[in-house]
GROMACS .gro file of C-alpha atoms in nm:
model
  258
    1MET     CA    1  -7.017   1.551   3.639
    2LYS     CA    2  -6.834   1.773   3.392
    3GLY     CA    3  -6.786   1.479   3.158
    4SER     CA    4  -7.155   1.393   3.166
    5ILE     CA    5  -7.267   1.741   3.063
    6ALA     CA    6  -7.028   1.735   2.771
    7GLU     CA    7  -7.156   1.399   2.650
    8LEU     CA    8  -7.524   1.489   2.684
    9LEU     CA    9  -7.485   1.828   2.519
   10LEU     CA   10  -7.299   1.675   2.226
   11VAL     CA   11  -7.567   1.408   2.179
   12TYR     CA   12  -7.842   1.667   2.211
   13GLY     CA   13  -7.668   1.896   1.965
   14ALA     CA   14  -7.614   1.618   1.714
   15ILE     CA   15  -7.986   1.537   1.719
   16SER     CA   16  -8.129   1.890   1.736
   17LEU     CA   17  -7.891   2.123   1.551
   18PRO     CA   18  -7.839   2.125   1.172
   19VAL     CA   19  -7.457   2.144   1.175
   20THR     CA   20  -7.186   1.895   1.087
   21GLY     CA   21  -6.934   1.956   1.367
   22TYR     CA   22  -6.949   2.005   1.743
   23VAL     CA   23  -6.698   2.150   1.988
   24MET     CA   24  -6.759   2.135   2.363
   25GLN     CA   25  -6.529   2.347   2.583
   26GLU     CA   26  -6.477   2.387   2.956
   27ILE     CA   27  -6.309   2.728   3.000
   28SER     CA   28  -6.140   2.857   3.315
   29LEU     CA   29  -6.006   3.214   3.287
   30CYS     CA   30  -5.809   3.416   3.540
   31SER     CA   31  -5.734   3.781   3.455
   32TYR     CA   32  -5.561   4.048   3.665
   33GLY     CA   33  -5.590   4.425   3.703
   34ASP     CA   34  -5.317   4.676   3.622
   35ASP     CA   35  -5.165   4.696   3.971
   36GLU     CA   36  -5.072   4.456   4.247
   37LYS     CA   37  -5.374   4.549   4.459
   38GLY     CA   38  -5.618   4.523   4.168
   39ASN     CA   39  -5.887   4.256   4.171
   40ALA     CA   40  -5.839   3.920   4.005
   41THR     CA   41  -6.131   3.827   3.780
   42PHE     CA   42  -6.223   3.459   3.761
   43GLN     CA   43  -6.448   3.310   3.495
   44TYR     CA   44  -6.564   2.950   3.460
   45VAL     CA   45  -6.793   2.863   3.168
   46PHE     CA   46  -6.903   2.588   2.934
   47ALA     CA   47  -6.916   2.668   2.561
   48PHE     CA   48  -7.079   2.480   2.275
   49ASN     CA   49  -6.940   2.562   1.927
   50HIS     CA   50  -6.765   2.867   2.080
   51GLN     CA   51  -7.087   3.004   2.232
   52TYR     CA   52  -7.123   3.029   2.610
   53ILE     CA   53  -7.413   2.820   2.735
   54LEU     CA   54  -7.351   2.787   3.109
   55GLY     CA   55  -7.127   2.977   3.352
   56TYR     CA   56  -7.043   3.037   3.717
   57ASN     CA   57  -7.132   3.374   3.872
   58SER     CA   58  -6.893   3.441   4.161
   59LYS     CA   59  -7.099   3.733   4.292
   60ASP     CA   60  -7.409   3.518   4.343
   61ASN     CA   61  -7.208   3.199   4.405
   62MET     CA   62  -7.413   2.999   4.157
   63PHE     CA   63  -7.427   2.878   3.798
   64LEU     CA   64  -7.639   3.066   3.545
   65PRO     CA   65  -7.744   2.976   3.189
   66TYR     CA   66  -7.661   3.191   2.885
   67ASN     CA   67  -7.942   3.259   2.637
   68SER     CA   68  -7.735   3.169   2.333
   69ILE     CA   69  -7.866   2.851   2.166
   70GLU     CA   70  -8.244   2.832   2.188
   71GLN     CA   71  -8.270   2.465   2.092
   72MET     CA   72  -8.044   2.363   2.384
   73MET     CA   73  -8.194   2.575   2.664
   74ALA     CA   74  -8.391   2.287   2.817
   75VAL     CA   75  -8.085   2.069   2.877
   76VAL     CA   76  -7.872   2.372   2.980
   77ARG     CA   77  -8.127   2.471   3.249
   78LYS     CA   78  -8.133   2.113   3.371
   79PHE     CA   79  -7.758   2.108   3.431
   80THR     CA   80  -7.763   2.458   3.578
   81THR     CA   81  -7.998   2.334   3.848
   82GLU     CA   82  -7.793   2.021   3.903
   83PHE     CA   83  -7.465   2.215   3.940
   84ASN     CA   84  -7.621   2.460   4.186
   85THR     CA   85  -7.741   2.177   4.409
   86ASN     CA   86  -7.416   1.982   4.395
   87PRO     CA   87  -7.173   2.085   4.675
   88ASP     CA   88  -6.877   1.917   4.502
   89MET     CA   89  -6.920   2.123   4.186
   90LEU     CA   90  -6.957   2.452   4.375
   91ASN     CA   91  -6.656   2.371   4.597
   92TYR     CA   92  -6.447   2.286   4.291
   93VAL     CA   93  -6.519   2.623   4.128
   94LYS     CA   94  -6.463   2.814   4.455
   95ASN     CA   95  -6.121   2.648   4.494
   96GLU     CA   96  -6.031   2.742   4.135
   97GLU     CA   97  -6.124   3.104   4.204
   98LYS     CA   98  -5.917   3.102   4.523
   99ARG     CA   99  -5.619   2.958   4.335
  100CYS     CA  100  -5.655   3.231   4.073
  101LYS     CA  101  -5.628   3.506   4.334
  102ASN     CA  102  -5.340   3.340   4.521
  103GLU     CA  103  -5.135   3.287   4.206
  104LYS     CA  104  -5.153   3.658   4.136
  105LYS     CA  105  -4.936   3.725   4.443
  106THR     CA  106  -4.694   3.450   4.340
  107PHE     CA  107  -4.642   3.545   3.974
  108TRP     CA  108  -4.698   3.923   3.980
  109LYS     CA  109  -4.333   4.029   4.001
  110GLU     CA  110  -4.221   3.771   3.743
  111THR     CA  111  -4.485   3.876   3.491
  112VAL     CA  112  -4.655   4.215   3.519
  113GLU     CA  113  -4.366   4.381   3.706
  114ARG     CA  114  -4.099   4.224   3.485
  115ARG     CA  115  -3.853   4.479   3.342
  116VAL     CA  116  -3.583   4.414   3.080
  117LYS     CA  117  -3.349   4.693   2.964
  118PRO     CA  118  -3.325   4.761   2.589
  119SER     CA  119  -3.019   4.747   2.367
  120MET     CA  120  -2.980   4.995   2.082
  121GLU     CA  121  -2.776   5.078   1.772
  122VAL     CA  122  -2.779   5.381   1.537
  123PHE     CA  123  -2.654   5.336   1.180
  124VAL     CA  124  -2.698   5.433   0.816
  125PRO     CA  125  -2.821   5.144   0.601
  126ASP     CA  126  -2.589   5.051   0.317
  127GLU     CA  127  -2.882   5.028   0.076
  128ASN     CA  128  -3.255   5.106   0.068
  129LYS     CA  129  -3.514   5.066  -0.204
  130ASP     CA  130  -3.571   5.442  -0.251
  131ASN     CA  131  -3.199   5.534  -0.236
  132LEU     CA  132  -3.275   5.799   0.026
  133PRO     CA  133  -3.029   5.907   0.298
  134LEU     CA  134  -3.174   5.750   0.612
  135LEU     CA  135  -3.066   5.703   0.972
  136ILE     CA  136  -3.185   5.395   1.161
  137CYS     CA  137  -3.232   5.359   1.535
  138PHE     CA  138  -3.274   4.989   1.617
  139VAL     CA  139  -3.390   4.909   1.972
  140TRP     CA  140  -3.438   4.551   2.088
  141GLY     CA  141  -3.468   4.308   2.378
  142PHE     CA  142  -3.687   4.523   2.607
  143TYR     CA  143  -3.996   4.456   2.821
  144PRO     CA  144  -4.267   4.577   2.872
  145GLU     CA  145  -4.384   4.701   2.535
  146LYS     CA  146  -4.431   5.076   2.598
  147ILE     CA  147  -4.128   5.279   2.491
  148ILE     CA  148  -4.051   5.636   2.377
  149VAL     CA  149  -3.794   5.706   2.102
  150SER     CA  150  -3.671   6.059   2.027
  151TRP     CA  151  -3.445   6.192   1.751
  152ILE     CA  152  -3.219   6.482   1.851
  153LYS     CA  153  -3.045   6.700   1.592
  154ASN     CA  154  -2.773   6.937   1.715
  155ASN     CA  155  -2.906   6.913   2.074
  156LYS     CA  156  -3.264   6.988   1.964
  157THR     CA  157  -3.542   6.728   1.963
  158VAL     CA  158  -3.686   6.697   1.613
  159VAL     CA  159  -3.901   6.383   1.655
  160LYS     CA  160  -4.050   6.229   1.970
  161THR     CA  161  -4.287   5.934   1.942
  162GLU     CA  162  -4.425   5.649   2.146
  163ASP     CA  163  -4.341   5.393   1.881
  164GLN     CA  164  -4.535   5.071   1.834
  165ALA     CA  165  -4.302   4.788   1.930
  166VAL     CA  166  -4.309   4.441   1.776
  167GLN     CA  167  -4.306   4.124   1.986
  168THR     CA  168  -4.006   3.899   1.913
  169GLY     CA  169  -4.142   3.567   2.044
  170GLU     CA  170  -3.903   3.561   2.342
  171TRP     CA  171  -4.130   3.774   2.562
  172THR     CA  172  -3.939   4.085   2.462
  173TYR     CA  173  -4.001   4.362   2.207
  174GLN     CA  174  -3.809   4.547   1.938
  175LEU     CA  175  -3.864   4.845   1.710
  176VAL     CA  176  -3.702   5.036   1.425
  177SER     CA  177  -3.723   5.416   1.409
  178ILE     CA  178  -3.621   5.587   1.081
  179LEU     CA  179  -3.508   5.947   1.030
  180ASP     CA  180  -3.485   6.121   0.690
  181LEU     CA  181  -3.142   6.286   0.638
  182ARG     CA  182  -3.210   6.470   0.313
  183ASP     CA  183  -3.182   6.811   0.485
  184SER     CA  184  -2.869   6.724   0.684
  185LEU     CA  185  -2.529   6.895   0.664
  186PRO     CA  186  -2.184   6.736   0.718
  187GLU     CA  187  -2.143   6.916   1.052
  188ASP     CA  188  -2.479   6.800   1.193
  189ASP     CA  189  -2.490   6.569   1.496
  190TYR     CA  190  -2.776   6.325   1.552
  191SER     CA  191  -2.875   6.126   1.860
  192CYS     CA  192  -3.138   5.862   1.925
  193LYS     CA  193  -3.280   5.875   2.279
  194VAL     CA  194  -3.477   5.588   2.435
  195GLU     CA  195  -3.701   5.617   2.742
  196HIS     CA  196  -3.827   5.296   2.902
  197GLN     CA  197  -3.960   5.176   3.238
  198SER     CA  198  -3.651   4.961   3.292
  199LEU     CA  199  -3.414   5.260   3.270
  200ARG     CA  200  -3.338   5.502   3.553
  201GLU     CA  201  -3.240   5.761   3.293
  202PRO     CA  202  -3.277   5.777   2.913
  203MET     CA  203  -3.038   5.578   2.693
  204THR     CA  204  -2.873   5.781   2.414
  205THR     CA  205  -2.654   5.692   2.116
  206THR     CA  206  -2.495   5.968   1.903
  207TRP     CA  207  -2.416   5.956   1.530
  208LYS     CA  208  -2.220   6.201   1.312
  209ALA     CA  209  -2.207   6.212   0.935
  210GLY     CA  210  -1.935   5.990   0.788
  211LEU     CA  211  -1.876   5.693   0.565
  212THR     CA  212  -2.099   5.389   0.575
  213SER     CA  213  -1.951   5.044   0.627
  214ASN     CA  214  -2.007   4.962   0.260
  215GLN     CA  215  -1.823   5.276   0.153
  216ILE     CA  216  -1.537   5.198   0.392
  217ILE     CA  217  -1.500   4.850   0.240
  218LYS     CA  218  -1.497   4.987  -0.115
  219ILE     CA  219  -1.237   5.251  -0.027
  220SER     CA  220  -1.022   4.990   0.151
  221VAL     CA  221  -1.028   4.754  -0.147
  222SER     CA  222  -0.944   5.042  -0.385
  223SER     CA  223  -0.656   5.147  -0.160
  224VAL     CA  224  -0.511   4.797  -0.158
  225VAL     CA  225  -0.535   4.769  -0.539
  226PHE     CA  226  -0.372   5.112  -0.578
  227ALA     CA  227  -0.092   5.018  -0.335
  228LEU     CA  228  -0.021   4.694  -0.523
  229GLY     CA  229  -0.008   4.884  -0.852
  230LEU     CA  230   0.226   5.144  -0.706
  231ILE     CA  231   0.457   4.873  -0.569
  232SER     CA  232   0.468   4.705  -0.911
  233LEU     CA  233   0.551   5.036  -1.079
  234MET     CA  234   0.831   5.112  -0.833
  235ALA     CA  235   0.974   4.762  -0.874
  236GLY     CA  236   0.975   4.809  -1.252
  237VAL     CA  237   1.155   5.143  -1.225
  238VAL     CA  238   1.420   4.997  -0.991
  239TRP     CA  239   1.474   4.700  -1.224
  240TRP     CA  240   1.509   4.933  -1.524
  241LYS     CA  241   1.764   5.153  -1.343
  242ASN     CA  242   1.972   4.852  -1.232
  243ALA     CA  243   1.966   4.711  -1.585
  244LYS     CA  244   2.084   5.044  -1.726
  245LYS     CA  245   2.373   5.068  -1.479
  246SER     CA  246   2.493   4.720  -1.573
  247GLY     CA  247   2.512   4.825  -1.939
  248TYR     CA  248   2.232   4.599  -2.053
  249THR     CA  249   2.013   4.755  -2.318
  250PRO     CA  250   1.730   4.557  -2.471
  251ILE     CA  251   1.769   4.534  -2.852
  252PRO     CA  252   1.454   4.641  -3.032
  253GLY     CA  253   1.301   4.362  -3.232
  254TYR     CA  254   1.546   4.106  -3.091
  255ASN     CA  255   1.277   3.863  -2.998
  256ASP     CA  256   1.138   3.880  -3.353
  257VAL     CA  257   1.459   3.742  -3.509
  258ASN     CA  258   1.435   3.370  -3.596
   0.00000   0.00000   0.00000
């Protein structure tokens, strides 16, 4: 039955409508409310070129036509009548609606009630395009999307926002919150606080002014080079003292004599 309506509508559209392409869709949608006791909404429709032409009305328990494509209304009304007088078609749609509502109980906790705790890190970026002193709070791997991030300076909240998280593609979210440090002092303490549905209490990470990782690396390399130079100098002094004690004195210009 469903195959026959698709074929006839495509043939009718090819003859009657001045377009070059045709798409026939059978769409079954099942949407849920925002709580476990909320109603499940079931929708079953046929669409021609992305326009609904015929659909099932669960309230009236019957199919109804959509007034969308005037040239096709005659054939749409014909199939509306045929579907409403066909027990198999009505039973099929009723069973789909029943399955929609039953699956809500099965998948609710694994989907809507799913909670994943976030991870977080606070750091100063080694470089940024504007060369401004910035502090980054990176929060990732959490679900659901809604999350509150607060910046605390010296035990006082300076910024509190419900930041817009970004989906990662693994059914989790992440976000980056940035704080300007241009008015900071060396003795200032900063904390990033995260509030999320998966946490019994807020998650907090504290940061205090200090060297960045890039600065630490540069200082370490400089220290090593300085140490090597100092060792070479000390070795030269020791060699010179030993040579002097042994009575050896380099003769100026000796190497220039042929």
